[in-house]
Coordinates of C-alpha atoms in Angstrom, one line a residue:
Chain A
M1 CA 126.3 118.0 119.4
S2 CA 126.9 115.9 116.4
R3 CA 123.2 115.3 116.2
R4 CA 122.6 119.1 115.6
I5 CA 125.3 119.1 112.9
I6 CA 123.6 116.3 111.0
F7 CA 120.2 118.0 111.4
Y8 CA 121.5 121.4 110.1
A9 CA 123.5 119.7 107.3
Y10 CA 120.3 118.1 106.2
L11 CA 118.4 121.4 106.3
V12 CA 121.1 123.1 104.3
C13 CA 120.9 120.3 101.6
L14 CA 117.2 120.9 101.5
M15 CA 117.6 124.6 101.0
L16 CA 120.4 124.6 98.4
P17 CA 118.2 123.7 95.3
L18 CA 115.6 126.2 96.5
Y19 CA 118.1 128.9 97.0
W20 CA 119.5 128.2 93.5
L21 CA 116.0 128.6 92.0
I22 CA 115.5 131.9 93.8
N23 CA 118.9 133.1 92.8
L24 CA 118.3 132.3 89.1
S25 CA 114.9 134.0 89.2
F26 CA 116.5 137.3 89.9
K27 CA 119.1 137.0 87.0
G28 CA 118.7 138.0 83.4
N29 CA 119.2 135.2 80.8
V30 CA 122.6 136.6 79.7
E31 CA 123.9 136.5 83.2
I32 CA 122.6 132.9 83.7
S33 CA 124.2 131.5 80.6
T34 CA 127.5 133.4 80.8
T35 CA 128.6 133.5 84.4
M36 CA 128.4 131.3 87.4
T37 CA 127.8 133.4 90.5
L38 CA 126.3 132.5 93.9
W39 CA 124.1 135.6 93.9
P40 CA 122.8 137.9 91.2
I41 CA 125.4 140.5 90.2
E42 CA 122.9 142.6 88.3
P43 CA 119.6 141.8 90.1
T44 CA 116.6 142.2 87.9
L45 CA 112.8 141.9 88.3
R46 CA 112.3 141.4 84.6
N47 CA 111.2 137.7 85.0
Y48 CA 108.6 138.6 87.6
A49 CA 107.4 141.5 85.6
I50 CA 106.7 139.3 82.6
I51 CA 104.6 136.9 84.8
F52 CA 102.6 139.6 86.5
T53 CA 101.8 141.5 83.3
S54 CA 100.9 138.4 81.3
P55 CA 97.3 137.4 81.7
E56 CA 98.1 133.8 80.7
W57 CA 100.4 133.2 83.7
F58 CA 98.2 135.0 86.1
D59 CA 95.1 133.1 85.1
G60 CA 97.1 129.9 85.3
F61 CA 97.7 130.6 89.0
L62 CA 94.1 131.5 89.7
F63 CA 92.8 128.4 87.8
S64 CA 95.1 126.1 89.8
L65 CA 94.2 127.6 93.1
S66 CA 90.5 127.4 92.4
Y67 CA 90.5 123.7 91.5
V68 CA 92.6 122.9 94.5
A69 CA 90.2 124.8 96.8
L70 CA 87.2 123.2 95.2
N71 CA 88.7 119.7 95.5
T72 CA 89.6 120.2 99.2
I73 CA 86.0 121.3 100.0
I74 CA 84.4 118.4 98.1
S75 CA 86.8 115.8 99.5
I76 CA 86.4 116.9 103.1
S77 CA 82.6 117.2 102.9
V78 CA 82.0 113.7 101.5
A79 CA 84.8 112.1 103.5
L80 CA 83.5 113.3 106.9
P81 CA 80.3 111.2 107.1
A82 CA 82.0 108.3 105.5
A83 CA 84.8 108.4 108.0
Y84 CA 82.3 108.5 110.8
A85 CA 80.5 105.5 109.5
F86 CA 83.7 103.5 109.1
S87 CA 84.7 104.4 112.6
R88 CA 81.5 103.8 114.4
Y89 CA 79.5 101.1 112.6
C90 CA 79.9 97.6 111.2
F91 CA 78.0 97.3 108.0
L92 CA 77.8 95.0 105.0
G93 CA 81.2 94.9 103.2
D94 CA 82.8 97.7 105.3
K95 CA 86.3 96.2 105.3
H96 CA 86.3 95.5 101.5
L97 CA 84.9 99.0 100.8
F98 CA 87.6 100.6 102.9
F99 CA 90.4 98.7 101.1
W100 CA 88.8 99.4 97.7
L101 CA 88.8 103.1 98.6
L102 CA 92.5 102.9 99.5
T103 CA 93.4 101.1 96.3
N104 CA 92.2 104.2 94.4
R105 CA 94.8 106.2 96.3
M106 CA 97.3 103.7 94.9
A107 CA 96.2 103.5 91.3
P108 CA 98.7 105.1 89.0
A109 CA 97.5 108.4 87.5
A110 CA 99.1 107.5 84.2
V111 CA 96.6 104.6 83.9
F112 CA 93.6 107.0 84.2
A113 CA 94.8 109.9 82.1
L114 CA 93.2 108.8 78.8
P115 CA 89.9 107.4 80.1
Y116 CA 89.5 110.6 82.1
F117 CA 89.9 112.6 79.0
N118 CA 87.1 110.6 77.3
L119 CA 84.9 110.6 80.4
Y120 CA 85.1 114.3 81.2
S121 CA 84.9 115.3 77.5
S122 CA 81.7 113.3 77.1
I123 CA 79.9 115.0 80.1
G124 CA 81.0 118.4 78.9
L125 CA 83.3 119.3 81.8
F126 CA 86.6 119.2 79.9
D127 CA 88.7 122.2 80.4
S128 CA 86.9 123.4 83.5
V129 CA 87.9 123.6 87.1
W130 CA 85.2 121.1 87.9
A131 CA 86.9 118.4 85.8
V132 CA 90.2 118.7 87.6
A133 CA 88.6 119.1 91.1
L134 CA 86.5 116.0 90.6
A135 CA 89.3 113.9 89.0
H136 CA 91.6 114.7 91.9
C137 CA 89.0 113.3 94.3
I138 CA 90.1 109.8 93.2
F139 CA 93.2 110.0 95.4
N140 CA 92.2 112.7 97.9
V141 CA 88.8 111.3 99.1
P142 CA 90.3 107.9 100.1
L143 CA 93.2 109.7 101.9
A144 CA 90.8 112.1 103.7
V145 CA 88.6 109.1 104.8
W146 CA 91.7 107.3 106.1
I147 CA 93.0 110.3 108.0
L148 CA 89.6 111.4 109.4
E149 CA 88.8 107.8 110.5
G150 CA 91.9 107.8 112.7
F151 CA 90.9 111.1 114.3
I152 CA 87.3 110.1 114.8
S153 CA 88.2 106.8 116.4
G154 CA 90.1 108.9 119.0
V155 CA 86.8 110.5 120.2
P156 CA 85.0 108.4 122.8
R157 CA 81.6 107.2 121.6
E158 CA 80.0 108.1 124.9
I159 CA 79.8 111.7 123.5
D160 CA 77.6 110.4 120.6
E161 CA 75.3 108.7 123.0
T162 CA 75.0 111.6 125.4
A163 CA 74.1 113.9 122.5
R164 CA 71.4 111.5 121.4
I165 CA 69.9 111.3 124.9
D166 CA 70.0 115.1 125.0
G167 CA 67.7 115.1 121.9
Y168 CA 70.2 116.2 119.3
S169 CA 69.3 115.0 115.8
F170 CA 72.1 113.4 113.9
P171 CA 72.9 116.2 111.5
R172 CA 72.8 118.8 114.2
F173 CA 74.9 116.7 116.6
F174 CA 77.5 116.2 113.8
V175 CA 77.9 119.8 112.8
R176 CA 77.5 121.5 116.2
I177 CA 79.2 119.0 118.5
F178 CA 81.3 116.5 116.6
M179 CA 83.0 118.6 114.0
P180 CA 84.5 121.0 116.5
L181 CA 85.8 118.0 118.4
I182 CA 87.8 116.8 115.4
A183 CA 88.8 120.2 114.1
N184 CA 92.4 119.2 114.2
G185 CA 91.8 116.2 112.1
I186 CA 89.8 118.2 109.6
G187 CA 92.7 120.6 109.4
V188 CA 95.2 117.8 108.8
A189 CA 93.0 116.2 106.2
A190 CA 92.5 119.5 104.4
F191 CA 96.2 120.1 104.5
F192 CA 96.9 116.8 102.7
C193 CA 94.1 117.3 100.2
F194 CA 95.5 120.7 99.4
M195 CA 99.0 119.3 99.1
F196 CA 98.3 116.4 96.8
S197 CA 95.9 118.4 94.5
W198 CA 98.4 121.3 94.3
V199 CA 101.4 119.2 93.4
E200 CA 99.6 116.9 90.8
L201 CA 100.4 117.6 87.1
L202 CA 99.4 114.7 84.9
L203 CA 95.6 114.8 85.4
A204 CA 95.5 118.5 85.5
R205 CA 97.3 118.7 82.2
T206 CA 95.3 116.0 80.5
L207 CA 91.9 117.5 81.6
T208 CA 92.5 121.1 80.6
N209 CA 93.7 122.9 77.5
S210 CA 96.9 124.0 79.2
K211 CA 95.2 126.3 81.7
A212 CA 96.7 125.0 84.9
I213 CA 99.9 126.8 86.0
S214 CA 101.8 123.6 86.0
S215 CA 101.1 122.9 82.3
I216 CA 101.9 126.5 81.4
M217 CA 105.3 125.9 82.9
T218 CA 105.9 122.6 81.1
R219 CA 105.1 124.4 77.8
S220 CA 107.7 127.1 78.5
V221 CA 110.3 124.3 79.0
S222 CA 109.7 122.7 75.6
A223 CA 109.4 126.0 73.7
S224 CA 112.4 126.8 71.5
G225 CA 115.1 128.6 73.4
I226 CA 114.3 128.0 77.1
D227 CA 113.8 131.1 79.1
W228 CA 115.6 130.0 82.2
G229 CA 115.0 133.1 84.3
L230 CA 111.3 133.1 83.5
L231 CA 111.0 129.4 84.4
A232 CA 112.8 130.0 87.7
A233 CA 110.6 132.9 88.6
A234 CA 107.4 130.9 87.9
G235 CA 108.9 128.1 90.0
V236 CA 109.4 130.5 92.9
L237 CA 105.8 131.8 92.7
T238 CA 104.4 128.2 92.8
L239 CA 106.3 127.7 96.1
I240 CA 104.4 130.5 97.8
P241 CA 100.9 128.9 98.4
G242 CA 102.6 125.8 99.8
A243 CA 104.9 127.9 102.1
L244 CA 101.9 129.9 103.3
V245 CA 99.9 126.8 104.2
I246 CA 102.9 125.3 106.0
W247 CA 103.4 128.5 108.0
F248 CA 99.8 128.4 109.2
V249 CA 99.9 124.7 110.2
R250 CA 103.5 124.7 111.5
N251 CA 102.4 123.9 115.1
H252 CA 100.4 120.9 113.9
I253 CA 102.8 119.4 111.4
A254 CA 104.3 116.8 113.8
K255 CA 101.0 115.7 115.1
G256 CA 99.5 115.8 111.6
F257 CA 102.0 113.4 110.2
A258 CA 101.2 110.9 112.8
L259 CA 97.7 110.9 111.1
G260 CA 96.2 110.6 114.6
R261 CA 97.3 107.0 114.7
V262 CA 100.6 106.5 116.4
Chain B
M1 CA 86.3 100.0 120.5
T2 CA 83.3 97.8 119.7
K3 CA 81.3 98.9 116.7
T4 CA 77.5 98.8 116.3
V5 CA 76.2 96.7 113.5
D6 CA 74.0 98.9 111.4
N7 CA 73.6 98.7 107.7
R8 CA 72.1 102.2 107.5
A9 CA 75.6 103.4 107.8
W10 CA 75.8 102.8 104.1
F11 CA 73.9 106.1 103.7
L12 CA 76.8 107.9 105.2
V13 CA 79.2 106.2 102.9
L14 CA 77.1 106.7 99.8
P15 CA 78.5 110.1 98.6
V16 CA 82.0 108.8 98.8
F17 CA 81.1 105.6 97.1
A18 CA 79.3 107.4 94.3
L19 CA 82.1 109.9 93.8
V20 CA 84.9 107.4 93.8
A21 CA 83.0 104.9 91.7
F22 CA 82.3 107.5 89.1
N23 CA 86.0 108.3 89.0
A24 CA 87.3 104.8 89.3
I25 CA 84.9 102.2 87.9
L26 CA 83.9 104.0 84.6
P27 CA 87.5 104.8 83.5
L28 CA 88.7 101.3 84.6
M29 CA 86.0 99.7 82.5
T30 CA 87.1 101.8 79.6
V31 CA 90.7 100.6 80.1
V32 CA 89.6 97.0 80.4
N33 CA 87.5 97.4 77.2
Y34 CA 90.4 98.9 75.3
S35 CA 92.8 96.2 76.5
F36 CA 91.0 93.5 74.5
Q37 CA 90.9 95.5 71.3
D38 CA 93.2 96.9 68.6
S39 CA 92.7 100.3 67.0
F40 CA 93.6 101.6 63.6
G41 CA 92.9 105.3 63.8
N42 CA 89.5 106.7 62.8
N43 CA 88.1 105.2 66.1
Q44 CA 87.8 101.8 64.4
F45 CA 88.3 99.0 66.9
F46 CA 88.9 95.3 66.4
W47 CA 88.5 92.5 68.9
N48 CA 91.9 91.2 69.9
G49 CA 91.0 88.9 72.7
I50 CA 93.9 88.4 75.1
G51 CA 96.4 89.0 72.4
W52 CA 97.9 92.1 74.0
Y53 CA 98.3 90.3 77.4
Q54 CA 100.1 87.4 75.7
E55 CA 102.4 89.8 73.9
L56 CA 103.0 91.9 77.1
L57 CA 103.9 89.0 79.3
D58 CA 106.2 87.4 76.7
P59 CA 109.7 89.0 77.3
T60 CA 110.9 87.9 73.8
S61 CA 108.3 90.0 71.9
E62 CA 108.9 93.7 71.2
L63 CA 106.2 94.9 73.5
G64 CA 107.0 92.4 76.3
G65 CA 110.7 93.3 76.2
R66 CA 109.9 97.0 76.4
F67 CA 107.4 96.3 79.3
F68 CA 109.8 94.2 81.3
A69 CA 112.7 96.7 80.8
A70 CA 110.5 99.5 82.1
L71 CA 109.2 97.4 84.9
G72 CA 112.8 96.6 85.9
R73 CA 113.7 100.3 85.9
S74 CA 110.7 101.2 88.0
A75 CA 111.4 98.5 90.6
A76 CA 115.1 99.4 90.7
F77 CA 114.2 103.1 91.3
S78 CA 111.7 102.2 94.1
L79 CA 114.2 99.9 95.8
A80 CA 117.0 102.5 95.5
I81 CA 115.1 105.4 97.0
L82 CA 113.6 103.2 99.8
A83 CA 117.1 102.0 100.7
I84 CA 118.3 105.6 101.0
E85 CA 115.2 107.4 102.3
V86 CA 114.2 105.1 105.1
P87 CA 117.5 105.0 107.0
L88 CA 118.2 108.6 106.3
G89 CA 114.7 109.6 107.5
I90 CA 115.2 107.7 110.7
L91 CA 118.6 109.3 111.2
V92 CA 117.2 112.8 110.7
A93 CA 114.3 112.1 113.0
L94 CA 116.7 111.0 115.7
C95 CA 118.7 114.2 115.2
M96 CA 115.8 116.6 115.4
P97 CA 115.5 118.8 118.4
R98 CA 112.6 117.9 120.6
S99 CA 111.0 121.4 121.0
G100 CA 111.7 125.1 120.7
T101 CA 112.2 127.6 117.9
Q102 CA 114.8 125.4 116.2
L103 CA 112.3 122.7 115.8
A104 CA 109.6 125.0 114.4
I105 CA 112.0 126.4 111.8
G106 CA 113.3 122.9 111.0
L107 CA 109.8 121.6 110.5
V108 CA 108.8 124.4 108.1
I109 CA 111.9 123.9 106.0
M110 CA 111.4 120.1 106.0
A111 CA 107.8 120.3 104.9
L112 CA 108.6 122.8 102.1
P113 CA 109.8 120.2 99.5
L114 CA 106.6 118.2 100.1
L115 CA 104.4 121.1 98.9
V116 CA 106.4 121.9 95.8
P117 CA 104.4 121.0 92.7
W118 CA 105.9 117.9 91.1
N119 CA 106.8 119.5 87.8
V120 CA 108.4 122.3 89.7
V121 CA 110.5 119.7 91.6
G122 CA 111.7 118.6 88.2
T123 CA 112.4 122.2 87.1
I124 CA 114.3 122.9 90.3
W125 CA 116.5 119.9 89.8
L126 CA 116.9 120.6 86.1
L127 CA 118.2 124.1 87.0
Y128 CA 120.3 122.8 89.9
T129 CA 122.1 120.0 88.1
R130 CA 122.6 121.2 84.6
S131 CA 126.3 121.4 84.0
D132 CA 126.2 124.8 82.4
I133 CA 123.9 126.8 84.7
G134 CA 123.4 124.6 87.8
L135 CA 125.3 124.8 91.0
F136 CA 125.4 121.1 91.5
G137 CA 126.5 120.2 88.0
W138 CA 129.0 123.0 87.9
L139 CA 130.6 122.0 91.2
I140 CA 131.0 118.4 90.2
N141 CA 132.6 119.5 86.9
A142 CA 134.8 122.0 88.9
V143 CA 136.3 119.1 90.9
G144 CA 137.3 117.4 87.7
I145 CA 134.5 114.9 87.1
D146 CA 132.8 115.2 83.7
F147 CA 129.2 115.5 84.6
N148 CA 126.3 115.8 82.1
A149 CA 123.1 114.1 83.1
T150 CA 121.6 114.6 79.6
R151 CA 124.3 112.3 78.0
N152 CA 125.3 109.9 80.7
A153 CA 122.8 107.3 81.8
A154 CA 124.4 106.6 85.2
Q155 CA 124.5 110.3 86.0
A156 CA 120.9 110.7 85.0
W157 CA 120.0 108.0 87.5
I158 CA 122.0 109.8 90.2
V159 CA 120.2 113.0 89.5
L160 CA 116.7 111.3 89.7
I161 CA 117.6 109.5 92.9
A162 CA 119.1 112.6 94.5
M163 CA 115.9 114.5 93.5
D164 CA 113.6 112.0 95.0
V165 CA 115.7 111.8 98.2
W166 CA 115.5 115.6 98.4
H167 CA 111.8 115.6 97.8
W168 CA 110.5 112.8 100.1
T169 CA 113.0 112.0 102.8
S170 CA 111.3 114.7 104.9
L171 CA 108.0 112.7 104.8
V172 CA 109.8 109.6 106.3
A173 CA 111.6 111.8 108.8
L174 CA 108.4 113.6 109.9
L175 CA 106.5 110.3 110.3
C176 CA 109.3 108.9 112.4
F177 CA 109.5 112.1 114.4
A178 CA 105.8 111.8 115.3
G179 CA 106.5 108.2 116.3
L180 CA 109.5 109.0 118.5
K181 CA 107.5 111.8 120.2
S182 CA 105.0 109.3 121.4
I183 CA 107.5 107.4 123.5
P184 CA 107.1 108.4 127.2
D185 CA 110.2 109.8 128.9
A186 CA 109.9 107.0 131.5
Y187 CA 111.2 104.5 129.0
Y188 CA 114.4 106.5 128.5
Q189 CA 114.8 107.0 132.2
A190 CA 114.5 103.3 132.8
A191 CA 117.0 102.6 130.0
R192 CA 119.5 105.1 131.6
I193 CA 119.2 103.5 135.0
D194 CA 119.9 100.1 133.4
G195 CA 122.9 101.6 131.7
A196 CA 121.7 100.9 128.2
S197 CA 123.9 102.0 125.4
R198 CA 122.6 104.5 122.7
L199 CA 122.5 101.6 120.3
A200 CA 120.5 99.5 122.7
I201 CA 118.0 102.3 123.3
F202 CA 117.5 102.6 119.6
R203 CA 117.2 98.9 119.0
Y204 CA 114.9 98.0 121.9
I205 CA 112.9 101.2 122.6
E206 CA 112.8 103.4 119.6
L207 CA 112.7 101.0 116.7
P208 CA 109.8 98.9 117.9
K209 CA 107.8 102.1 118.4
L210 CA 108.7 103.2 114.9
G211 CA 107.4 100.0 113.3
R212 CA 104.0 101.3 112.5
V213 CA 104.9 104.7 111.1
L214 CA 107.6 103.1 109.1
M215 CA 105.1 100.7 107.5
I216 CA 103.0 103.7 106.5
G217 CA 106.1 105.6 105.3
V218 CA 107.4 102.6 103.2
L219 CA 103.9 102.0 101.8
L220 CA 103.4 105.7 100.7
R221 CA 106.9 105.9 99.3
F222 CA 106.6 102.6 97.4
M223 CA 103.3 103.6 95.8
D224 CA 104.4 107.1 94.8
S225 CA 107.9 106.1 93.6
F226 CA 106.5 103.2 91.6
M227 CA 104.0 105.6 89.9
I228 CA 106.5 108.5 89.5
Y229 CA 105.9 110.3 86.2
T230 CA 106.2 114.1 86.3
E231 CA 109.6 114.5 87.9
P232 CA 111.6 112.3 85.5
F233 CA 109.5 113.5 82.6
V234 CA 110.7 117.1 83.3
V235 CA 114.3 116.3 84.3
T236 CA 115.3 113.6 81.8
G237 CA 112.3 113.0 79.6
G238 CA 113.1 109.3 80.0
G239 CA 116.5 109.7 78.5
P240 CA 119.3 109.6 77.6
G241 CA 118.0 106.9 75.2
N242 CA 115.5 104.9 77.3
S243 CA 117.7 104.7 80.3
T244 CA 115.3 106.5 82.7
T245 CA 112.0 105.5 81.0
V246 CA 110.1 104.1 84.0
L247 CA 106.8 102.4 83.7
S248 CA 104.4 105.4 83.7
I249 CA 106.6 107.4 81.2
D250 CA 106.5 104.4 78.9
L251 CA 102.8 104.0 79.4
V252 CA 102.0 107.6 78.6
K253 CA 104.3 107.4 75.5
I254 CA 102.4 104.4 74.2
A255 CA 98.9 105.8 75.1
L256 CA 99.1 109.5 74.3
G257 CA 102.2 109.5 72.1
Q258 CA 101.6 106.6 69.7
F259 CA 97.9 106.3 70.5
D260 CA 98.2 102.5 70.8
L261 CA 95.2 102.2 73.1
G262 CA 95.1 98.4 73.2
K263 CA 98.7 98.0 74.2
A264 CA 98.6 100.8 76.7
A265 CA 95.4 99.5 78.3
A266 CA 96.7 96.0 78.7
M267 CA 99.9 97.5 80.2
S268 CA 97.8 99.7 82.5
I269 CA 95.9 96.7 83.9
V270 CA 99.1 94.6 84.6
Y271 CA 100.7 97.7 86.1
T272 CA 97.7 98.4 88.4
L273 CA 97.6 94.8 89.5
I274 CA 101.2 94.8 90.5
V275 CA 100.7 98.0 92.6
L276 CA 97.6 96.5 94.2
T277 CA 99.2 93.2 95.1
V278 CA 102.1 94.9 96.9
C279 CA 99.7 97.3 98.6
W280 CA 97.4 94.5 99.7
V281 CA 100.4 92.7 101.4
F282 CA 101.3 95.9 103.2
Y283 CA 97.8 96.7 104.2
T284 CA 97.2 93.2 105.5
V285 CA 100.4 93.3 107.6
L286 CA 99.3 96.7 109.0
V287 CA 95.8 95.6 109.9
T288 CA 97.1 92.4 111.5
R289 CA 99.6 94.4 113.6
D290 CA 96.8 96.7 114.7
S291 CA 94.5 93.9 115.9
Q292 CA 97.4 92.2 117.7
E293 CA 98.2 95.5 119.5
A294 CA 94.6 96.0 120.4
Q295 CA 94.5 92.6 122.2
P296 CA 97.8 92.5 124.2

């Protein structure tokens, strides 16, 4: 019984800061700064109205969602064949290459902020979704390779050989037979790519002219006279894509976190 | 599983290699290049040899003192959050229900903090812990303790650590939960027949099974906490004073704030090397464990 109590106490601790954010987002600034109440006394939709009527905020959301989607697609499509190669073949320098890939997942984003600015400015991609989508590949591609390699190694290689004997060409075998077999793994990898691209701020801010939703938010923090209600409402809205993704993968979360490797 | 030796597999790896090399090698070369030079505005660069490195690694110089102070703060932060998150994560994983609706709801709530954008994590905790408008700060003041994280360094640290525990303990817990679920029921039944205590079950059945996922968890948490930038930037901005200026905040201050490219680049290189060394140790341990398990 005490186990349940610990578990629920933990869940409550997780929810409290989120509840407070939602609570503040429905309050006006006068109420926020003058009274301390557990729920809005005079609930207002003013904060949300500002966001939905201002093109700047709305475009920020769209911009962020599009580079996240683009990054997930790029990461998964290049990582799939590579993960297959790492799982099935020995080749020159494979172990070193694998570790080198992983080190990029570990490189601090702060180190790369400035060179990225130079690099993407010089090839004319600065301030576009492509810049952020490509830059986020540095940590998402290695992660996707790592996760997919685990799942692919779980598929017996007899299947590969049977398909070859049956006369399937490699690309056809890969797309028609192999990818459905590791659909779970692809889902998990896509989930992680989405997650890490969505939550990242430093590169997204450096590579764009304050277009991503995350940088629009930091600007409203530093602006004179912080609009707490507006900030809270924007925060609540950024939670929604994550919450939706979690809801869709809820049955796979436990398996997914094992990364196919336990 | 035996692998086929075939160098043509390089063709499958080539897209990944090209993409990551474009993103990693070119910028890294830029950083290395900057680290040997000094800049005086106007994009004029002067060769400085290993001057920056000498200054950086000398704790008595201004830059070196600053670097080692920030390094110490980063290391202290990583150690503190690992010391809290790993035991707490294991505890939560042990307390989770094994199936049913309660589990499904619990999993969704637990995964939620992981998908909050990092600057929003900062915003949430700023709103939650401010002494004037935040529930947490207000409650602590209400019980008679003077709490203001923008003025008191120790309290700023408490806020940062509490924030990271809130943000990431679920990751450790979910990893451990996945590990625990892979233990067959027969093990528990055997333990019950032998009359093993709860502690003995944990020590001899559950903990060994958790070894591998814990390694992954500690590795991920070390990397991300050592590189943490956005959350402290939003919550404390590195203050009060310099008390929460961890390495990446200091690095961005030097690089983008003061535009001291040489200093920042030399610092980046040393910083990256530290992260890589620790990760290499972890990775080697992981791989060795795997190959030992493969040949029992």
